[in-house]
Coordinates of C-alpha atoms and ligand atoms in Angstrom, one line a residue:
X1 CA -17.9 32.9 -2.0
X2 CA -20.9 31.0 -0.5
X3 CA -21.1 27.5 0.3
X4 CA -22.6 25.9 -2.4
X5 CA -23.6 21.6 -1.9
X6 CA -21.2 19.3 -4.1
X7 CA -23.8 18.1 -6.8
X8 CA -21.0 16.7 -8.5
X9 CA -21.1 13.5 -6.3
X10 CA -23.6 12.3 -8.8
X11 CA -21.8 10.0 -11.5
X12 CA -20.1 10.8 -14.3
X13 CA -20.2 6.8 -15.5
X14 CA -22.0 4.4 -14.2
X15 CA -21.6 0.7 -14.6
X16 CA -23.4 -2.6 -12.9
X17 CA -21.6 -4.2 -10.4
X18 CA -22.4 -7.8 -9.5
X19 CA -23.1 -8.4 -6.1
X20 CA -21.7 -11.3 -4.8
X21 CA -21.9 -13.3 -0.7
X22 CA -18.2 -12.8 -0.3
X23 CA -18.8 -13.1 3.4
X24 CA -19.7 -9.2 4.0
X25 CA -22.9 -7.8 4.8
X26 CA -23.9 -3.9 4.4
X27 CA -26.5 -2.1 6.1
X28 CA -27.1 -0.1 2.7
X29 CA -29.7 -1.2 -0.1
X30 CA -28.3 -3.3 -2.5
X31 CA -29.8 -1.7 -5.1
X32 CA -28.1 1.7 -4.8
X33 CA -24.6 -0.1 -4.0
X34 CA -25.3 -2.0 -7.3
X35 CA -24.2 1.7 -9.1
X36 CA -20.6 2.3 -9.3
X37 CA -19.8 6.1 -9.2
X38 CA -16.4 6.7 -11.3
X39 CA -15.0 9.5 -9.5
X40 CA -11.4 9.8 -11.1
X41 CA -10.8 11.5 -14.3
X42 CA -9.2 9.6 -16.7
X43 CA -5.4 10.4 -17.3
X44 CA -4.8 13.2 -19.6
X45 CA -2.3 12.2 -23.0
X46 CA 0.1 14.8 -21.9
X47 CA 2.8 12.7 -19.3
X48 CA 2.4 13.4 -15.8
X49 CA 4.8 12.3 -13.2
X50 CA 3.7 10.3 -10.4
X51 CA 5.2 8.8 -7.5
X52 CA 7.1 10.2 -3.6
X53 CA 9.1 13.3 -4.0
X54 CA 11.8 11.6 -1.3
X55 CA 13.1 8.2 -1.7
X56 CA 15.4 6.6 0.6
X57 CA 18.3 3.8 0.0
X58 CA 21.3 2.6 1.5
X59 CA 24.7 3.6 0.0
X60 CA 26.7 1.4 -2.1
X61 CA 23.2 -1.1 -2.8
X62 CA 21.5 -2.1 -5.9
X63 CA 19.4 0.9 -6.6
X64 CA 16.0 0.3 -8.7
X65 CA 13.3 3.4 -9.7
X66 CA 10.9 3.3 -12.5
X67 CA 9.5 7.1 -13.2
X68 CA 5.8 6.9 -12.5
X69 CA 4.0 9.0 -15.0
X70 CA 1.0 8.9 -16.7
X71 CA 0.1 10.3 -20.3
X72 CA 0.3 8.4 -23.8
X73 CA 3.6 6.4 -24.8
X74 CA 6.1 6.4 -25.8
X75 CA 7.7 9.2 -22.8
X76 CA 11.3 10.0 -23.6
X77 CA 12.5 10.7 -20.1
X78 CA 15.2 12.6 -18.6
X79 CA 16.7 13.5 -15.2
X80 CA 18.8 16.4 -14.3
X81 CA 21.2 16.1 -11.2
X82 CA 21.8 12.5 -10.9
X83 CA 24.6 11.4 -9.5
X84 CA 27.2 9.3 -11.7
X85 CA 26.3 6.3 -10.1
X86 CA 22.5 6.2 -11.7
X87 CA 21.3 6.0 -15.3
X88 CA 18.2 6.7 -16.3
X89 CA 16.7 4.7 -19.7
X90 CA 15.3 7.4 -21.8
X91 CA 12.9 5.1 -22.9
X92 CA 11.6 2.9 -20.1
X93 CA 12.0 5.8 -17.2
X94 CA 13.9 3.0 -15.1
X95 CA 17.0 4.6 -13.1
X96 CA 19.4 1.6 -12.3
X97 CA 23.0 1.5 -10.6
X98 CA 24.7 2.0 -7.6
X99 CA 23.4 4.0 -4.4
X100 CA 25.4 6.8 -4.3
X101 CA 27.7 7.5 -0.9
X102 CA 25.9 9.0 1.6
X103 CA 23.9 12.2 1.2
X104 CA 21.0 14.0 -0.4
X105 CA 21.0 14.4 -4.0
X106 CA 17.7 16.6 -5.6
X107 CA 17.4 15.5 -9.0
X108 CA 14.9 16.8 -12.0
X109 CA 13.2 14.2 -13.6
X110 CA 11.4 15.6 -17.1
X111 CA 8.9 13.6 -19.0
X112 CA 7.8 14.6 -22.6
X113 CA 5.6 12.8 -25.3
X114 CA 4.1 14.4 -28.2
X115 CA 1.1 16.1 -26.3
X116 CA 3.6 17.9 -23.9
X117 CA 5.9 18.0 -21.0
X118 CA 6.0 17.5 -17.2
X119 CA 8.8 18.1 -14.4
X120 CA 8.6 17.0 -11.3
X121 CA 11.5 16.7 -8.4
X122 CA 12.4 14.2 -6.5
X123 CA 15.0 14.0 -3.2
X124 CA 17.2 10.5 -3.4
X125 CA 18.1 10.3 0.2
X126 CA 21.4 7.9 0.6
X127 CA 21.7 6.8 4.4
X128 CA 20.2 4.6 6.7
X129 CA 16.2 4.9 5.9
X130 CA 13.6 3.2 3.6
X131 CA 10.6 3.5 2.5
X132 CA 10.8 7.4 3.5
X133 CA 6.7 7.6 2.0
X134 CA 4.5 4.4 2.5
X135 CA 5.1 1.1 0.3
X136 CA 2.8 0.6 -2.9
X137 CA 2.3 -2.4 -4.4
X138 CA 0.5 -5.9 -5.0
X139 CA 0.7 -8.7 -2.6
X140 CA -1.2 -12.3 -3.8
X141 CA -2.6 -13.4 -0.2
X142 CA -6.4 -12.3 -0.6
X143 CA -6.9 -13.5 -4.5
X144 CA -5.0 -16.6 -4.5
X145 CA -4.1 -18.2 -1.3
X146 CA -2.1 -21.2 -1.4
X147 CA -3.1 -21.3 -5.0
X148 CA -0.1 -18.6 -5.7
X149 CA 2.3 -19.7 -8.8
X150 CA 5.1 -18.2 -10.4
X151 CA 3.3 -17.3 -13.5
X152 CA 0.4 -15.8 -11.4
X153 CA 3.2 -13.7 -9.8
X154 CA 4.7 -13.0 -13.3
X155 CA 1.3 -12.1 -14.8
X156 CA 0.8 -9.6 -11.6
X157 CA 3.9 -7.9 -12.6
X158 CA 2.7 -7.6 -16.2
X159 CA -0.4 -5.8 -15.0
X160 CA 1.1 -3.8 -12.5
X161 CA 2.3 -1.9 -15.8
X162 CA -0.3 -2.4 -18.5
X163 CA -3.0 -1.4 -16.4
X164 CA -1.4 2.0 -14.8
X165 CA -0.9 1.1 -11.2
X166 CA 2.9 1.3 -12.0
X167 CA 2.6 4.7 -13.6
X168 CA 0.5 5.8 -10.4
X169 CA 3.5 4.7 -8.1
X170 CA 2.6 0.8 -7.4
X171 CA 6.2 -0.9 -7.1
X172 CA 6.0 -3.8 -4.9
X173 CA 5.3 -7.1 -6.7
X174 CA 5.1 -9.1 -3.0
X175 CA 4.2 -12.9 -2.9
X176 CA 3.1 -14.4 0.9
X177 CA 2.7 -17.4 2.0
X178 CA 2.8 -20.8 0.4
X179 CA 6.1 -20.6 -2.2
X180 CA 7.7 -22.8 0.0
X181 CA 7.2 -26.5 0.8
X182 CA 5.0 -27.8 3.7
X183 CA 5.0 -30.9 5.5
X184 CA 1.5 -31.6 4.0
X185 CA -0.7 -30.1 1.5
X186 CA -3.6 -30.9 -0.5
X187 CA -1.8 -29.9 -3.3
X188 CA 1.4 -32.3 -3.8
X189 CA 3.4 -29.9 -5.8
X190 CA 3.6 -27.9 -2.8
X191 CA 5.2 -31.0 -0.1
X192 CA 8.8 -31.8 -0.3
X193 CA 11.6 -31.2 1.6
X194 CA 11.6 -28.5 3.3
X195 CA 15.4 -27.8 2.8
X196 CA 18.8 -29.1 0.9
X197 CA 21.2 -30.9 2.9
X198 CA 23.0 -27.5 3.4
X199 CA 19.7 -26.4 5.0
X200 CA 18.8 -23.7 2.2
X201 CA 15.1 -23.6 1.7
X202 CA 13.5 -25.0 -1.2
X203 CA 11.2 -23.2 -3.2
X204 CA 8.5 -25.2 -4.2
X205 CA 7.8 -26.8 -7.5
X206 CA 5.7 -23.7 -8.4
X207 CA 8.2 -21.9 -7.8
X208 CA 11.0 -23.3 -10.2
X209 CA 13.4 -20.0 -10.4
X210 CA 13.3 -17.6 -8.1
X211 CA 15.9 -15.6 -9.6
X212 CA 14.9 -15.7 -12.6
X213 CA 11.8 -14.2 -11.2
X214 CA 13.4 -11.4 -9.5
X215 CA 14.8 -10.7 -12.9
X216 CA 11.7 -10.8 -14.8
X217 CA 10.0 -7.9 -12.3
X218 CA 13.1 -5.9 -12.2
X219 CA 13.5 -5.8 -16.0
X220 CA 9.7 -3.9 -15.7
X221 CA 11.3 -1.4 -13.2
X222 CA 9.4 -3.3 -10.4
X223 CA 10.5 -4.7 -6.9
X224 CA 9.9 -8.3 -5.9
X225 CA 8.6 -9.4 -2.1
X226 CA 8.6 -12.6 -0.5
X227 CA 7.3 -13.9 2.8
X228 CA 8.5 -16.3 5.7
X229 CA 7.7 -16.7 9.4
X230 CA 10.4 -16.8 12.3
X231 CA 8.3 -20.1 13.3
X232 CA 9.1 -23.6 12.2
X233 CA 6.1 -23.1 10.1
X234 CA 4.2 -20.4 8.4
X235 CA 0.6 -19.6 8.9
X236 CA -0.3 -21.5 6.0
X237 CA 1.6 -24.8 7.3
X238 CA 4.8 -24.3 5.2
X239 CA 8.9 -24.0 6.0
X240 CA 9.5 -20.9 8.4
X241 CA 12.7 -19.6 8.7
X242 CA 13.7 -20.7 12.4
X243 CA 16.8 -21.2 13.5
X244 CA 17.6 -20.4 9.5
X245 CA 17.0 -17.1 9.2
X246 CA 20.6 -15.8 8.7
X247 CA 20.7 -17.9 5.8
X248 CA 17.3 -17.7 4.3
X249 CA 17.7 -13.7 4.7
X250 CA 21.0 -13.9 2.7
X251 CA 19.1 -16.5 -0.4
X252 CA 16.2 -13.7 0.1
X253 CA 18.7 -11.5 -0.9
X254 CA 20.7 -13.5 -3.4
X255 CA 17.4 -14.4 -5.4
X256 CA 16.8 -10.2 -5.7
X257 CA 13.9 -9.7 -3.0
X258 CA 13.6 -6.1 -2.1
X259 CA 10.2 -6.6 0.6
X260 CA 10.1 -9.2 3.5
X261 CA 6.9 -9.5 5.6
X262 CA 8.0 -11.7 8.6
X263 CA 4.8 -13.5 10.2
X264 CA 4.5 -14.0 13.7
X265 CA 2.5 -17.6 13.1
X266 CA 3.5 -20.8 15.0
X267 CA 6.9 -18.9 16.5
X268 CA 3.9 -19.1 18.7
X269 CA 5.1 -22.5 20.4
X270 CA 8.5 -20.8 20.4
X271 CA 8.0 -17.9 22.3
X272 CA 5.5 -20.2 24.5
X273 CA 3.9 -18.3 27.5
X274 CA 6.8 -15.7 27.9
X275 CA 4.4 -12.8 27.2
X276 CA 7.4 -10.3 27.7
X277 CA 7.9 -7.4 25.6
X278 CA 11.7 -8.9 24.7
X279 CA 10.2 -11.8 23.9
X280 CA 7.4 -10.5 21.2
X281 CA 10.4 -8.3 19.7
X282 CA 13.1 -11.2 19.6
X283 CA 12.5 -12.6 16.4
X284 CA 11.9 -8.9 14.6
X285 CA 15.1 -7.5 16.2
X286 CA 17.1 -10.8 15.0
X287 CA 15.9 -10.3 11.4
X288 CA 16.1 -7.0 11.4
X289 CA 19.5 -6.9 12.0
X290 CA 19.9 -9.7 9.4
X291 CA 18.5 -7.5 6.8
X292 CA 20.6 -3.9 7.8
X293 CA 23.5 -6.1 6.9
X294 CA 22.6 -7.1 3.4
X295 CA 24.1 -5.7 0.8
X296 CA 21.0 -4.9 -0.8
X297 CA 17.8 -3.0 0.4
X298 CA 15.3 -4.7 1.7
X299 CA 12.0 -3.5 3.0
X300 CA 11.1 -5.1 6.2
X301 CA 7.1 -5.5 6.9
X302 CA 6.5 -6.7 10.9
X303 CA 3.4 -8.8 10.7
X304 CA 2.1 -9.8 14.3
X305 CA -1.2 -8.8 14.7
X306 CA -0.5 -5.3 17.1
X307 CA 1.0 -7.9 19.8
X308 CA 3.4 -5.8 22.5
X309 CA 2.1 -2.1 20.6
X310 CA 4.3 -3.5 18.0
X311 CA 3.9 0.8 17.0
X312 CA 6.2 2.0 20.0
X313 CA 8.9 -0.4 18.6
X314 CA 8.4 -1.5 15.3
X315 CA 10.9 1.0 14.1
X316 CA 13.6 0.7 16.7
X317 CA 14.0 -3.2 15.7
X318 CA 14.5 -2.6 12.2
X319 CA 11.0 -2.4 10.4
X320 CA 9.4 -0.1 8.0
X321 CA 5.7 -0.5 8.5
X322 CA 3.9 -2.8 10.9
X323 CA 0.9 -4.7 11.2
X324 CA -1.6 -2.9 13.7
X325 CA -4.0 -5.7 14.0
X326 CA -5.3 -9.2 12.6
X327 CA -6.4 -10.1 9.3
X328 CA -8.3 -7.7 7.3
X329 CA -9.7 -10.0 5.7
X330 CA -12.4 -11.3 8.0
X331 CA -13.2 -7.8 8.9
X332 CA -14.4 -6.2 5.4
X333 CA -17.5 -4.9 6.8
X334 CA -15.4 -3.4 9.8
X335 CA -13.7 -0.9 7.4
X336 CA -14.5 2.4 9.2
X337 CA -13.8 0.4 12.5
X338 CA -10.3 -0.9 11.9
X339 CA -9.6 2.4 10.6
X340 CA -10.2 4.4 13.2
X341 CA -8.7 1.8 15.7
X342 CA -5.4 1.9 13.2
X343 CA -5.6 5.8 13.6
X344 CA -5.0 5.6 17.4
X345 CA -1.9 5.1 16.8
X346 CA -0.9 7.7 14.6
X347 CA 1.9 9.4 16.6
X348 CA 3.9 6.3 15.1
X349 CA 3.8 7.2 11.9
X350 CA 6.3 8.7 10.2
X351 CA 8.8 8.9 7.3
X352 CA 10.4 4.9 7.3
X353 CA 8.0 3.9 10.2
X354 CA 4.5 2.5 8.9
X355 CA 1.1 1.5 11.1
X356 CA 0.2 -1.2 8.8
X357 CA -4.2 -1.5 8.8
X358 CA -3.3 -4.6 6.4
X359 CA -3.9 -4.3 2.5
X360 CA -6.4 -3.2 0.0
X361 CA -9.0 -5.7 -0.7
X362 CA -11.2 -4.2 -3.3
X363 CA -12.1 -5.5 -7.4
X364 CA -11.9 -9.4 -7.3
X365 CA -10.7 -11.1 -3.7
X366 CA -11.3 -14.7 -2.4
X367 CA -13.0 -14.7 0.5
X368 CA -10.9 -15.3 3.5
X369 CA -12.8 -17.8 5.9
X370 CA -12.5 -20.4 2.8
X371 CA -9.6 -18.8 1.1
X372 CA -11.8 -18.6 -1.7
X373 CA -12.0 -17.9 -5.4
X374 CA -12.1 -14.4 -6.3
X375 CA -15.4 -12.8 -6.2
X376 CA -16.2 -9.1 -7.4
X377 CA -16.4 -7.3 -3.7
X378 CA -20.0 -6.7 -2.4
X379 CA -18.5 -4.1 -1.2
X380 CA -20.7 -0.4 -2.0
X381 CA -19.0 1.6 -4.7
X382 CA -18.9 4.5 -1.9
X383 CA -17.4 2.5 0.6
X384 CA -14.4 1.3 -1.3
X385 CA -13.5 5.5 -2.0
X386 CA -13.5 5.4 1.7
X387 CA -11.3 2.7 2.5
X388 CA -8.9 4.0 0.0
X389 CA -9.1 7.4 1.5
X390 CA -8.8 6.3 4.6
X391 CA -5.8 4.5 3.9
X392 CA -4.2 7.3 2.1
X393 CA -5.2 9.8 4.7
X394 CA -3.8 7.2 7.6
X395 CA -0.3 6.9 5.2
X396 CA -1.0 3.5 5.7
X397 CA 1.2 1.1 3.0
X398 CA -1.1 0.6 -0.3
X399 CA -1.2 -2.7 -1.1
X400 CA -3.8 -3.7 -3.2
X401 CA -4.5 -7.3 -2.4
X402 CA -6.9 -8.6 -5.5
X403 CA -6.6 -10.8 -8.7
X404 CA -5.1 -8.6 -11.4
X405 CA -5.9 -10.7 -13.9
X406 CA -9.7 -9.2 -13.4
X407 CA -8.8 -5.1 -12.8
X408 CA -12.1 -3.4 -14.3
X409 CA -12.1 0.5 -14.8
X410 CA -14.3 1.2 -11.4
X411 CA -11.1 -1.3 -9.2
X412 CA -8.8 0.9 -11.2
X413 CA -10.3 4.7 -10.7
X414 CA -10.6 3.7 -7.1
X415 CA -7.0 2.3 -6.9
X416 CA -5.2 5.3 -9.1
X417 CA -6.4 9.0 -8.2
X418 CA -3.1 10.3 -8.0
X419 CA -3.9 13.2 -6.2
X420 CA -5.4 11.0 -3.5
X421 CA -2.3 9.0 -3.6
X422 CA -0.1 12.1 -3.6
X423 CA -1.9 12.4 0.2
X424 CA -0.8 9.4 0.9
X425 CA 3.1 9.7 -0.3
X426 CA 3.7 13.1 1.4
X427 CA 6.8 13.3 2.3
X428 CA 5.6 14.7 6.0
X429 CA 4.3 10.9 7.2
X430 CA 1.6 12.3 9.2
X431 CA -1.0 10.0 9.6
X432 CA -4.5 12.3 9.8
X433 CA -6.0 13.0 13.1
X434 CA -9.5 11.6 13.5
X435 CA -12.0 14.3 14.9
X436 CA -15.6 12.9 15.0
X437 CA -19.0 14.7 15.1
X438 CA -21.4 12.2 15.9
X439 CA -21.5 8.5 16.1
X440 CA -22.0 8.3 12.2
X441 CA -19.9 11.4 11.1
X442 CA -16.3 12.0 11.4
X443 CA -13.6 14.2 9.9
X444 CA -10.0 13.1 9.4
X445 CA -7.0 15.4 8.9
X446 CA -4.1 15.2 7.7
X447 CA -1.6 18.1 7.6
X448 CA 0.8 18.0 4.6
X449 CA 4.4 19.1 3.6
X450 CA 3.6 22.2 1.9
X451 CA 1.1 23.4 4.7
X452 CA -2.4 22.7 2.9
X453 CA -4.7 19.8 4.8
X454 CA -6.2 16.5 3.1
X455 CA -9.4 16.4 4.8
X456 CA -11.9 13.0 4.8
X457 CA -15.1 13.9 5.7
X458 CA -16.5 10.6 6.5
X459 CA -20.3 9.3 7.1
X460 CA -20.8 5.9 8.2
X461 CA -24.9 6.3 8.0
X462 CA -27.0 4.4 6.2
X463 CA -28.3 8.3 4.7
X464 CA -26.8 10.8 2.5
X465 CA -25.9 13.7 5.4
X466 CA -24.3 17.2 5.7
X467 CA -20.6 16.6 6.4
X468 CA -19.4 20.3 8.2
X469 CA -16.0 21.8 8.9
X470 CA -14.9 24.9 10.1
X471 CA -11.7 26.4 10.2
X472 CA -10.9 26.0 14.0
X473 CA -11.7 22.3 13.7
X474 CA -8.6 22.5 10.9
X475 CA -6.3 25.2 12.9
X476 CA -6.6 27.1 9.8
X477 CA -7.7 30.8 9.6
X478 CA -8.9 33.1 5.8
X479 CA -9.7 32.4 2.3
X480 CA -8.8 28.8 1.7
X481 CA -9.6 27.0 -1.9
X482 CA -10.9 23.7 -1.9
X483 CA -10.0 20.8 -4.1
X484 CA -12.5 18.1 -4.3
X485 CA -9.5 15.3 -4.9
X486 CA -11.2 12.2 -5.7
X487 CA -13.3 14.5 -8.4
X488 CA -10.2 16.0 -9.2
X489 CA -11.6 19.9 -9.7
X490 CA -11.6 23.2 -7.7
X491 CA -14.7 23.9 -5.5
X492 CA -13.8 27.3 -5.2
X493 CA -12.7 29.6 -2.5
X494 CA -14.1 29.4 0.9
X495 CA -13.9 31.3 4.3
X496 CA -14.9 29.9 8.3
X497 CA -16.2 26.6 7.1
X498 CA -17.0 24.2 4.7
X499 CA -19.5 21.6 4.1
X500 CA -20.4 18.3 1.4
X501 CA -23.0 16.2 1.0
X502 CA -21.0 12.5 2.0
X503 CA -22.6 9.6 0.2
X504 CA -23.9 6.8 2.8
X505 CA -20.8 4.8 4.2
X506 CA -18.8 7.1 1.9
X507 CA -16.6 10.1 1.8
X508 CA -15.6 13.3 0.2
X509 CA -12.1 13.8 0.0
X510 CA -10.8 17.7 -0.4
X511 CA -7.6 19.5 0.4
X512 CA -7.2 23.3 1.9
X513 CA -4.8 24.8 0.1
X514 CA -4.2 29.1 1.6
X515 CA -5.3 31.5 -0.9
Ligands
LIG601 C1 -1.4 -14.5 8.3 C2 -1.2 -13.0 7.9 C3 -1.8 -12.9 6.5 C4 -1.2 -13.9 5.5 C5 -1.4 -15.3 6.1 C6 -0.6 -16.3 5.2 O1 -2.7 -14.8 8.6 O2 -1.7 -12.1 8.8 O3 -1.6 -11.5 6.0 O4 0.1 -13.6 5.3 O5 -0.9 -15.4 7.4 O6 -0.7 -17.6 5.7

């Protein structure tokens, strides 16, 4: 079939986007990055199962999945194959119990509502690993700061399901810094003592019930995160976990946390000018230890900034994914730049093992030199559809790091293609391999479990250009049909090559699939 250019890039919705001075500056015209493109079809009313086809959890632990699947409730759910251990509510889709002893157990999970009915598998693995695709979820640092509240947290979980993310595979509900007391703080419901007299932490009085708030985001089928620091102090100025960690691991655990992101921060002054390797992994190996003797799962995010190529041993002390470099924050316009740095190290990746480019900062986000007030990104429409492919090509963690409260339908289409999350959940954990053309163009590749490629053909111009790729470039050889994913729809067959029309600082995502 010949070659025929994707016209299709032109919208199918187009709404006005305010542009705001969030700190970021793009070398595009403001007028065209005023347009936001929806790309992702909305969900069909049929029920479509989302969400990794492997799962990982540690025998005889709480075990906790909510069935993401799309389509109009109410979805009576069922799974085939579980073993006794886990229920599944018909109703909700949430599988609770026990792990199971060790071993792989392939269960069925079928969806139906009254438009139709979906099946879709799923491998619970029950042994040492988690997080066998990349994390998904919310995390509060870049919409509220040290602003972060329970109820803010509660809301988060709330949306997490009313707006789709959960049915998409979001999970994670992850609070970071500032839930604890500091020494000082503008805000004086935030300073107190740091700790009891049995030197447990103290939540602060934002914070009244930290159980209870477990509870409430497990009752929706969620997981719960929380943050600390191995320093005397976080980044933000409040109680670290040093020379506590034992016991503030085991009230992580007691209180029902399932994610801990351990920050580097004034450990600092600990670790003083002893620049050793041992020394950068010291406080991760102690906590990661800590956590593999919990009776409960706990998902263990290294944050440190890259220090030591935190990549070649982030996994051998005990973490699932890893921070590859500084805050992403202050680097917004940087997208394709921290990318491609991030991608360097993509021999790391792999099922349980995470590079970590930091989290998803697209829809309403504070600015992060003034820990601001969430502003609607300035960020162009095609640039945010690179950044998430990007990050799903890289099987970099998904953590969309924005103010809920303000999801609009161009945050969500952007957040929720699940075809382009399917890329990133693939149960290989190959993070795509970055082949450029010029100094504006480049291709990344990522092979997947069932032998078909996700392709990102990239252009960081400031022009619409010719994106091309031929089949030696993909080690792939015959008739291959191409998905557009982000469009969601067949381009047709196609033999030697393959080429798009890629949007200015944007992307086309497609998959090869053998005919
Ligand atoms: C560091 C981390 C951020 C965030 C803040 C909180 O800067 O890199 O992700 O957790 O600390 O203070």
């Amino acid at each position: 079939m010949k070659q025929k250019p994707i016209s299709y890039l032109l919208s199918l919705t187009v709404v006005v986007m305010l542009v705001t001075t969030a700190g970021m500056s793009y070398g595009i015209d403001k007028g065209e990055s005023a347009k936001k493109d929806i790309y992702t079809p909305r969900p069909k009313p049929q029920p479509h199962i989302n969400g990794p086809l492997v799962y990982g959890c540690r025998p005889g632990h709480p075990f906790l999945y909510r069935i993401p699947c799309q389509g109009n409730r109410p979805i009576t759910f069922l799974v085939e194959g579980l073993p006794p251990e886990l229920k599944c509510n018909p109703s909700t889709g949430i599988i609770t119990g026990k792990v199971p002893e060790k071993g792989e157990y392939d269960v069925l999970i079928l969806a139906r509502n009254s438009k139709g009915t979906n099946i879709r598998k799923l491998k619970i693995v029950a042994d040492d690993q988690l997080a066998l695709t990349p994390p998904m979820g919310w995390n509060h640092w870049y919409a509220h700061y040290d602003r972060i509240t329970d109820k803010m947290v509660r809301e988060a979980a709330d949306l997490m399901i009313k707006s789709g993310m959960a049915d998409v595979g979001y999970q994670y509900i992850n609070i970071d810094d500032c839930w604890m007391n500091a020494p000082k703080n503008n805000d004086s419901l935030r300073v107190g003592p740091l700790r009891d007299e049995q030197g447990n932490i103290l939540p602060n009085h934002h914070f009244p019930d930290m159980k209870g708030l477990t509870d409430y985001i497990h009752s929706k089928g969620l997981k719960a995160g929380i943050y600390t620091s191995p320093g005397t102090l976080t980044c933000g100025g409040f109680a670290g976990a040093y020379q506590h960690e034992e016991q503030d691991a085991r009230q992580f655990a007691i209180w029902g946390f399932d994610f801990l992101k351990y920050d580097w921060c004034s450990y600092e002054k600990i670790a003083g000018t002893d620049k050793s390797l041992e020394a950068y992994q010291k406080p991760y190996r102690q906590m990661g230890n800590i956590l593999k003797s919990l009776d409960r799962d706990i998902v263990f995010n290294l944050c440190q900034y890259g220090m030591g190529d935190v990549w070649k041993w982030g996994g051998e002390v005990g973490g699932q994914s890893w921070r590859t470099s500084g805050d992403l924050g202050f680097e917004l316009d940087r997208i394709f730049d921290v990318a491609l740095r991030n991608s360097e190290f993509r021999q790391y990746s792999k099922p349980g093992e995470w590079n970590d480019p930091d989290y998803i900062q697209i829809g309403w986000i504070g600015n992060a030199s003034k820990q601001g007030i969430p502003e609607l990104t300035p960020m162009p429409a095609e640039t945010q559809y690179a950044y998430m492919s990007l990050w799903s090509l890289m099987a970099a963690p998904l953590i969309y790091s924005g103010d809920m409260s303000k999801l609009d339908e161009f945050t969500l289409n952007v957040l929720c293609n699940q075809e382009v999350i399917e890329v990133n959940q693939d149960p290989l954990g190959e993070s795509g391999l970055v082949i450029k053309i010029d100094t504006e163009r480049f291709l990344m590749i990522k092979k997947l479990e069932d032998g078909s490629k996700a392709v990102g053909l990239f252009n960081r111009g400031k022009n619409t250009a010719e994106v091309a790729v031929d089949w030696t470039m993909l080690q792939l050889s015959g008739k291959q049909s191409v998905r557009d994913l982000w469009h969601q729809k067949e381009l047709g067959i196609f033999e030697k090559k393959f080429s798009a029309q890629v949007p200015a600082q944007g992307v086309v995502m497609v998959k090869f699939s053998k005919r």
